[in-house]
Each structure stands twice: as structure tokens, then as C-alpha cells.
XYZ file of C-alpha atoms in Angstrom:
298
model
C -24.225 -32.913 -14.448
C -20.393 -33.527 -15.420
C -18.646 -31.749 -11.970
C -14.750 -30.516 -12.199
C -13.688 -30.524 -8.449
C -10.882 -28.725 -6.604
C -10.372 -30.741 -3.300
C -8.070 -31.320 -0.091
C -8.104 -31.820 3.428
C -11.410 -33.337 5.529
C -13.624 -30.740 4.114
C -12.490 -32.095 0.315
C -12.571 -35.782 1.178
C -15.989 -35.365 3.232
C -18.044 -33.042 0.789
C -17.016 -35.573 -2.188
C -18.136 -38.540 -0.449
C -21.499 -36.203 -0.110
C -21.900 -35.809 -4.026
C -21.101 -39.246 -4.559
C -23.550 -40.020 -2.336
C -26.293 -38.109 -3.773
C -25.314 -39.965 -7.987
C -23.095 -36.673 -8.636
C -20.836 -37.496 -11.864
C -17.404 -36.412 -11.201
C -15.226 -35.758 -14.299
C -11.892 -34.787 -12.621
C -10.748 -33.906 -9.284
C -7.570 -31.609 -8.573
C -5.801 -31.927 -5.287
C -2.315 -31.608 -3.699
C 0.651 -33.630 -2.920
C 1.232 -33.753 0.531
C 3.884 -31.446 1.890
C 7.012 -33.295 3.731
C 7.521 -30.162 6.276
C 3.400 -30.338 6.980
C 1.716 -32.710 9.881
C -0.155 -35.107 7.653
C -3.397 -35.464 10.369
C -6.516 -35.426 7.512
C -7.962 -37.606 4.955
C -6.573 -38.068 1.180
C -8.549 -36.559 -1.260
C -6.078 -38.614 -3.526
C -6.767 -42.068 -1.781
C -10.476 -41.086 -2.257
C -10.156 -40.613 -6.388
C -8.466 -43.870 -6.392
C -11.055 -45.596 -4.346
C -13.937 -44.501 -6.453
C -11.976 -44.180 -9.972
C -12.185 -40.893 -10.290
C -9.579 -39.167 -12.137
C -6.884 -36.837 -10.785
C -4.384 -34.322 -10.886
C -2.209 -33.400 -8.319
C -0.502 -30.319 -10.523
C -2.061 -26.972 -10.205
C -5.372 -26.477 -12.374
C -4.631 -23.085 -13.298
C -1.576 -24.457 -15.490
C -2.627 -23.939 -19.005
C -2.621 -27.533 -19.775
C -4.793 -28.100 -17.284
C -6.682 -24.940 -17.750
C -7.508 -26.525 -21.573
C -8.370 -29.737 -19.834
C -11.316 -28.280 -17.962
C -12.364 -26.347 -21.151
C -12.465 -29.939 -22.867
C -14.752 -31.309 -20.272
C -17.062 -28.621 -20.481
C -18.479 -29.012 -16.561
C -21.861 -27.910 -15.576
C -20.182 -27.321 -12.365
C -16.629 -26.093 -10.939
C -16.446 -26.721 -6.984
C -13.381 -26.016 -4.438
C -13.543 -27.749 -1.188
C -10.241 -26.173 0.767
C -8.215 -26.084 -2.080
C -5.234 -24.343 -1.383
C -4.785 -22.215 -4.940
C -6.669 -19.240 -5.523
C -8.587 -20.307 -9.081
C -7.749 -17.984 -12.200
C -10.774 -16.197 -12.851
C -10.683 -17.639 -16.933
C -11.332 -20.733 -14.717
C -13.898 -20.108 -12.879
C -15.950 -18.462 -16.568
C -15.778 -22.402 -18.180
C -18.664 -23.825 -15.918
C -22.128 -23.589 -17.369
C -24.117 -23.458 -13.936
C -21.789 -22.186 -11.468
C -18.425 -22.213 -10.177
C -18.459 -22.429 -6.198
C -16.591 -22.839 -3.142
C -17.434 -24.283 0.348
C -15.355 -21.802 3.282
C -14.928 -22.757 6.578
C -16.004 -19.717 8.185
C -19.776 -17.764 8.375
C -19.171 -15.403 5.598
C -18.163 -12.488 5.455
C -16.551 -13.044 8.463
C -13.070 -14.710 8.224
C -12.471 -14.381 4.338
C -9.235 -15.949 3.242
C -6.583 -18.420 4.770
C -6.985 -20.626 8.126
C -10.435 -19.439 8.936
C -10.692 -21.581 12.018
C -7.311 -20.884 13.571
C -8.203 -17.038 13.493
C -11.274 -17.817 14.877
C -9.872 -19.585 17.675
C -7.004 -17.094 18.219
C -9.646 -13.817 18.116
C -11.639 -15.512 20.970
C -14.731 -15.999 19.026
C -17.504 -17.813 20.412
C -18.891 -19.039 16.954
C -17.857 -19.155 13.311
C -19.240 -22.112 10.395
C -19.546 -23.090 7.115
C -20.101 -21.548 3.635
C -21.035 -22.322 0.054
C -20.806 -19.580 -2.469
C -20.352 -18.765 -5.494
C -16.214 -18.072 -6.509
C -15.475 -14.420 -7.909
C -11.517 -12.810 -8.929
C -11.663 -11.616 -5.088
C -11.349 -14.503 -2.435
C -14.375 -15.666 -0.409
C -16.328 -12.329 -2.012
C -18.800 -14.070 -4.529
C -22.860 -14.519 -3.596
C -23.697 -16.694 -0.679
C -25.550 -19.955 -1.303
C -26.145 -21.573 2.123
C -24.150 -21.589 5.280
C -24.284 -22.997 8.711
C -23.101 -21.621 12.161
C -21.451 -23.895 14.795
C -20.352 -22.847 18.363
C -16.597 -22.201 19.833
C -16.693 -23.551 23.329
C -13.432 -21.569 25.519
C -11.920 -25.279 25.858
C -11.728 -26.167 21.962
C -8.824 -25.878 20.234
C -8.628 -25.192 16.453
C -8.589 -28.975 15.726
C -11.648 -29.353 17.504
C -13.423 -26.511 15.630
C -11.995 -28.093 12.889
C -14.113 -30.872 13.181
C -17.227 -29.136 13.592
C -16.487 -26.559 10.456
C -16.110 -30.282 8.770
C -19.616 -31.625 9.978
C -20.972 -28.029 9.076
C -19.653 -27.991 5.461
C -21.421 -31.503 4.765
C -24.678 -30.099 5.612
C -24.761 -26.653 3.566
C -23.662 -29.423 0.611
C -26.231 -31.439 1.129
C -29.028 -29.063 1.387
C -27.419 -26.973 -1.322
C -26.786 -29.061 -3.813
C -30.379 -30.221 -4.890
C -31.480 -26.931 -5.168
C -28.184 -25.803 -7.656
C -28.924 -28.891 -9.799
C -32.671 -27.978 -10.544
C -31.170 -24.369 -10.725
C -33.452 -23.022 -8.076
C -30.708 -22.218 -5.266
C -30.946 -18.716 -4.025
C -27.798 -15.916 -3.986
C -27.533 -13.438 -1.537
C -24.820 -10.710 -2.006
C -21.742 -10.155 0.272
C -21.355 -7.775 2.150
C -17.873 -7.149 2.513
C -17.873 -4.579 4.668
C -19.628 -6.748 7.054
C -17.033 -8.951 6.894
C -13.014 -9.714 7.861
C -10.078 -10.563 5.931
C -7.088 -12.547 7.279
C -3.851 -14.011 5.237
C -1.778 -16.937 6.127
C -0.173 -18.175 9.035
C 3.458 -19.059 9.477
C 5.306 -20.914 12.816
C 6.627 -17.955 13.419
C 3.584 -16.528 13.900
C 3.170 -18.515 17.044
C 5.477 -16.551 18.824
C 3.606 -15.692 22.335
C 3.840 -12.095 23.250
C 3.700 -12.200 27.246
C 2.789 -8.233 27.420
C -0.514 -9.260 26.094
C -3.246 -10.516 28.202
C -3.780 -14.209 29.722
C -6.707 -14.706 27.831
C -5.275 -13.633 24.031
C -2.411 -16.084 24.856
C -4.233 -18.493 25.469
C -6.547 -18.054 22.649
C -3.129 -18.205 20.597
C -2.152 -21.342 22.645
C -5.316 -23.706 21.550
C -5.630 -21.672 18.036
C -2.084 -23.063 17.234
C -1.495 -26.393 19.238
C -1.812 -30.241 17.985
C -1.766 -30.980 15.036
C -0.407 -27.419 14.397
C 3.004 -26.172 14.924
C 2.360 -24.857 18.304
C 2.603 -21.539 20.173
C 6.234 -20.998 21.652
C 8.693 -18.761 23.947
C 11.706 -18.448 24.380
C 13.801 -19.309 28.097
C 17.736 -17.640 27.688
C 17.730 -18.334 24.254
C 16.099 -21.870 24.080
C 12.827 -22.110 22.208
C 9.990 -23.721 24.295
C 6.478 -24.780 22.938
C 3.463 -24.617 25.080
C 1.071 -26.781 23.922
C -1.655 -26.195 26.834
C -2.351 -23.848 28.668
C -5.137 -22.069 31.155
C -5.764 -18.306 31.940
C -5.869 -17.582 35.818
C -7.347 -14.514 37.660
C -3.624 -12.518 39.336
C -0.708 -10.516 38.782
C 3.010 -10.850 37.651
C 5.435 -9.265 35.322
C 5.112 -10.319 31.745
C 6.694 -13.177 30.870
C 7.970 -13.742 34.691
C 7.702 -16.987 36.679
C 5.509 -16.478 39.600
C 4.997 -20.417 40.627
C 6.775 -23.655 40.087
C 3.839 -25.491 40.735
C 1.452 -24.536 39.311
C 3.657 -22.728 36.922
C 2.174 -19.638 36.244
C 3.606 -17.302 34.125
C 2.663 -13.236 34.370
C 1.374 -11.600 31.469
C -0.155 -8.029 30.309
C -3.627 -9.058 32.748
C -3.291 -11.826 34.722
C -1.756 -15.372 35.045
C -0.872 -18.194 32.367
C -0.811 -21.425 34.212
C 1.468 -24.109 32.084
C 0.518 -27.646 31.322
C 1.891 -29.252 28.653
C 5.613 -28.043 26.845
C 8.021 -28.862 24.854
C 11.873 -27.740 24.749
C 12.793 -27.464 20.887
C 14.576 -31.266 20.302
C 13.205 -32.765 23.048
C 10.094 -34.280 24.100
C 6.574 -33.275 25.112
C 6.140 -33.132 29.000
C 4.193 -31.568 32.050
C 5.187 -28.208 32.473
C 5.758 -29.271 36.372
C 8.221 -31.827 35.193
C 10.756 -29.136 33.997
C 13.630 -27.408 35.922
C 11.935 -24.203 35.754
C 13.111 -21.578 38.818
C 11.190 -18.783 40.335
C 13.795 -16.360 38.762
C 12.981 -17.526 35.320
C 11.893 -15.112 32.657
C 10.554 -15.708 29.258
C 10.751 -13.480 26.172
């Protein structure tokens, strides 16, 4: 089985480690260079390659050249493991068996970009891991296998993360015997089932205090460490709140109500402040901070 893979991030570097485990023969992997404006906290699908002697690209494989490359190889299999490109659909036609991505939510559920964060920031109690098969419409095609972990209220994205990565190793390695003797099963999407959710930008992190204690802090642990971090704004001065807890009370949105604890009000109940961050300076408690009682965020 010659194998044409699409990799990055943990999910990439973990689920090729898998196939190499289990003899696969990998022709040529594409991944990313690292962005200089992105948090660098995962493992390097290029450092892997390099270990192992695989051969790589880093440019996108829906350039033509690249696009003639995979035509040349002739794979029995294309795979995407968190590859950040959407795969041109003449692409995803060159693979004699199958061309397939693993998703890091339980299908249909969460289709599209940052599955875990939106999990996190929707207050959902579970999401997981799933291989199927890649159609012209994102995270649409049949579903081979998946696997469901749990979202405790205390995890943050990262640490969901982390589970969606030990999930997506297991659906591999259960799946992929059964696609290499051909005798993996395909269950349809529904779609209508299902969720859809784009991109997320910093200034999406933007805390709206009118909403309720609970979404923000959803937002809070959805966005914090090693991501850019919810934020605020204090006369003008942008403030990141990095933790956070929900508290049973009253205030007026975005108000101070206590200076220690410092609670904030919001749309249904209190936010109580732990750990912050004044834009150019350092990471503190949230008790360590001149904050007064007459205090207001926006």
C-alpha cells in the first residue's frame, strides 16, 4: 500500500507514528511551515519525516506541481490528519482505495475549523474523533470509525485537545486493518444531524459581559493557554483573562462587584477572576491588580 499523507499538529505527528507502526509505506507526506505569529505548543510533523526518511513538502499539495506529483505516485491511499488546506477534489479522485480524513470532532457534529475550541466554548459535555472518507464539501464524506471522549466543566480546549489526540489514534488503529483488506464499513452523513463552524480569529475572544457567567467562561477555557486568550477591555486598555470561575449572584454586566475575590457581573450571575494579563505586561493573579470597586469593563 504506497500512502500520500497530508499531516500537522499532534493528531498528524501521532496518527503517522500509528501507520508506521503497523509496516504502512509512506510515499510522501505534506505539511506546513510553522507560522511566526502562531504559539508553536505541538509536535513537528516535519521533524517526524526527517526522523523516519520520509519525504516532504511543506508547499501546498493542491499546487499543480504537486498535484502531478501525487498522480506520479499513484497511492492506494490519500489521508489528512489536521491539515490545514481544504484538498481539491481532482485530488482526492487519484487514490485507488480511498481518500480519507481523521476530524477531531464526533461527526456530524462540529464540521469544519477548531472543532475542539467550539466544543469547549458551546459548553458541551462530549465531542471525539473521526475517520471518513474526504468529499468537495468539508467533513461531509461517509463515516469510517469514530470515538467519543468526555468534556469535564474544568478542561480547557488544550486539555480536550489531548484527549481528541488519544481518540484519533484509536479510530486509526482499528480502522486501518479493515481499509487495507478493503472490508471497512461506510455509513452516510447525515448532515442535517450535524453543525458547521468556520475559523476563529483573536478577535473573536472578545468577552461579551451581557452574556451569562457560564458562556464566558466556556469562552474563557475554550480560548486560554496555548491559545490567544479571551480578553476585555478596562478604559481603553486591553486585559486577558486567562482563568476564570462562574459564581451563583448578581451585578451589572461587566461591573466590579469585589476586589477580592474579584468578581465581575455579567448577563446571570458572577465571573470570579484568577489569572490576567494587561496587554504588554505580564501574567498575574487577578487579586494582584489595582482593580477598584468602581471599575467597569467593556
Amino acid at each position: 500500500m504506497k500512502l500520500v499523507i497530508c499531516a500537522y499538529h499532534n493528531v498528524g505527528y501521532r496518527c503517522i507514528e500509528e501507520l508506521l507502526r503497523q509496516g504502512a509505506e509512506i510515499s510522501l507526506i505534506f505539511t506546513h511551515e510553522d507560522s511566526p505569529t502562531e504559539q508553536i505548543w505541538f509536535s513537528s510533523v516535519r521533524e517526524l519525516a526527517e526522523a523516519n526518511k520520509i519525504p516532504y513538502l511543506t508547499s501546498s499539495i493542491n499546487e499543480p506541481e504537486n498535484i502531478q506529483r501525487v498522480r506520479q505516485i499513484a497511492p492506494d491511499f490519500l489521508l489528512s490528519f489536521y491539515y490545514r488546506n481544504m484538498i481539491k477534489p481532482e485530488l482526492l479522485e487519484l487514490p485507488d482505495k480511498g481518500a480519507l480524513n481523521l476530524h477531531g470532532s464526533y461527526l456530524p457534529k462540529y464540521r469544519g475549523r477548531v472543532p475542539v475550541n467550539w466544543a469547549v466554548i458551546n459548553g458541551e459535555t462530549e465531542t471525539g474523533a473521526t475517520l471518513h472518507y474526504m468529499v468537495a464539501k468539508p467533513d461531509a464524506g461517509d463515516i469510517v470509525d469514530q470515538e467519543k471522549v468526555g468534556i469535564a466543566f474544568t478542561d480547557t480546549a488544550h486539555d480536550v485537545f489531548g484527549k481528541v489526540n488519544e481518540a484519533a489514534v484509536t479510530v486509526l488503529r482499528r480502522a486501518w486493518p479493515r481499509l487495507v483488506d478493503g472490508n471497512a464499513g461506510r455509513i452516510p452523513m447525515d448532515l442535517a444531524a450535524g453543525s458547521y463552524f468556520g475559523g476563529r480569529k483573536p478577535e473573536d475572544g472578545r468577552i461579551d459581559w451581557t452574556k451569562s457567567a457560564v458562556e464566558i467562561y466556556n469562552l474563557i477555557r475554550g480560548v486560554t493557554h496555548p491559545y490567544p486568550g479571551a480578553f476585555t477591555k478596562l478604559s481603553g486598555k486591553k486585559l486577558i483573562v486567562w482563568s476564570a470561575r462562574p459564581l451563583a449572584g448578581s451585578g451589572t454586566p461587566g461591573q466590579v462587584v469585589s476586589l477580592n475575590p474579584l468578581c465581575i457581573g455579567t448577563g446571570n450571575g458572577l465571573l470570579e477572576l484568577h489569572r490576567v494579563q494587561f496587554d504588554g505586561g505580564q501574567e498575574t493573579e487577578a487579586t494582584a491588580c489595582l482593580f477598584t470597586e468602581s471599575d467597569r469593563f467593556a
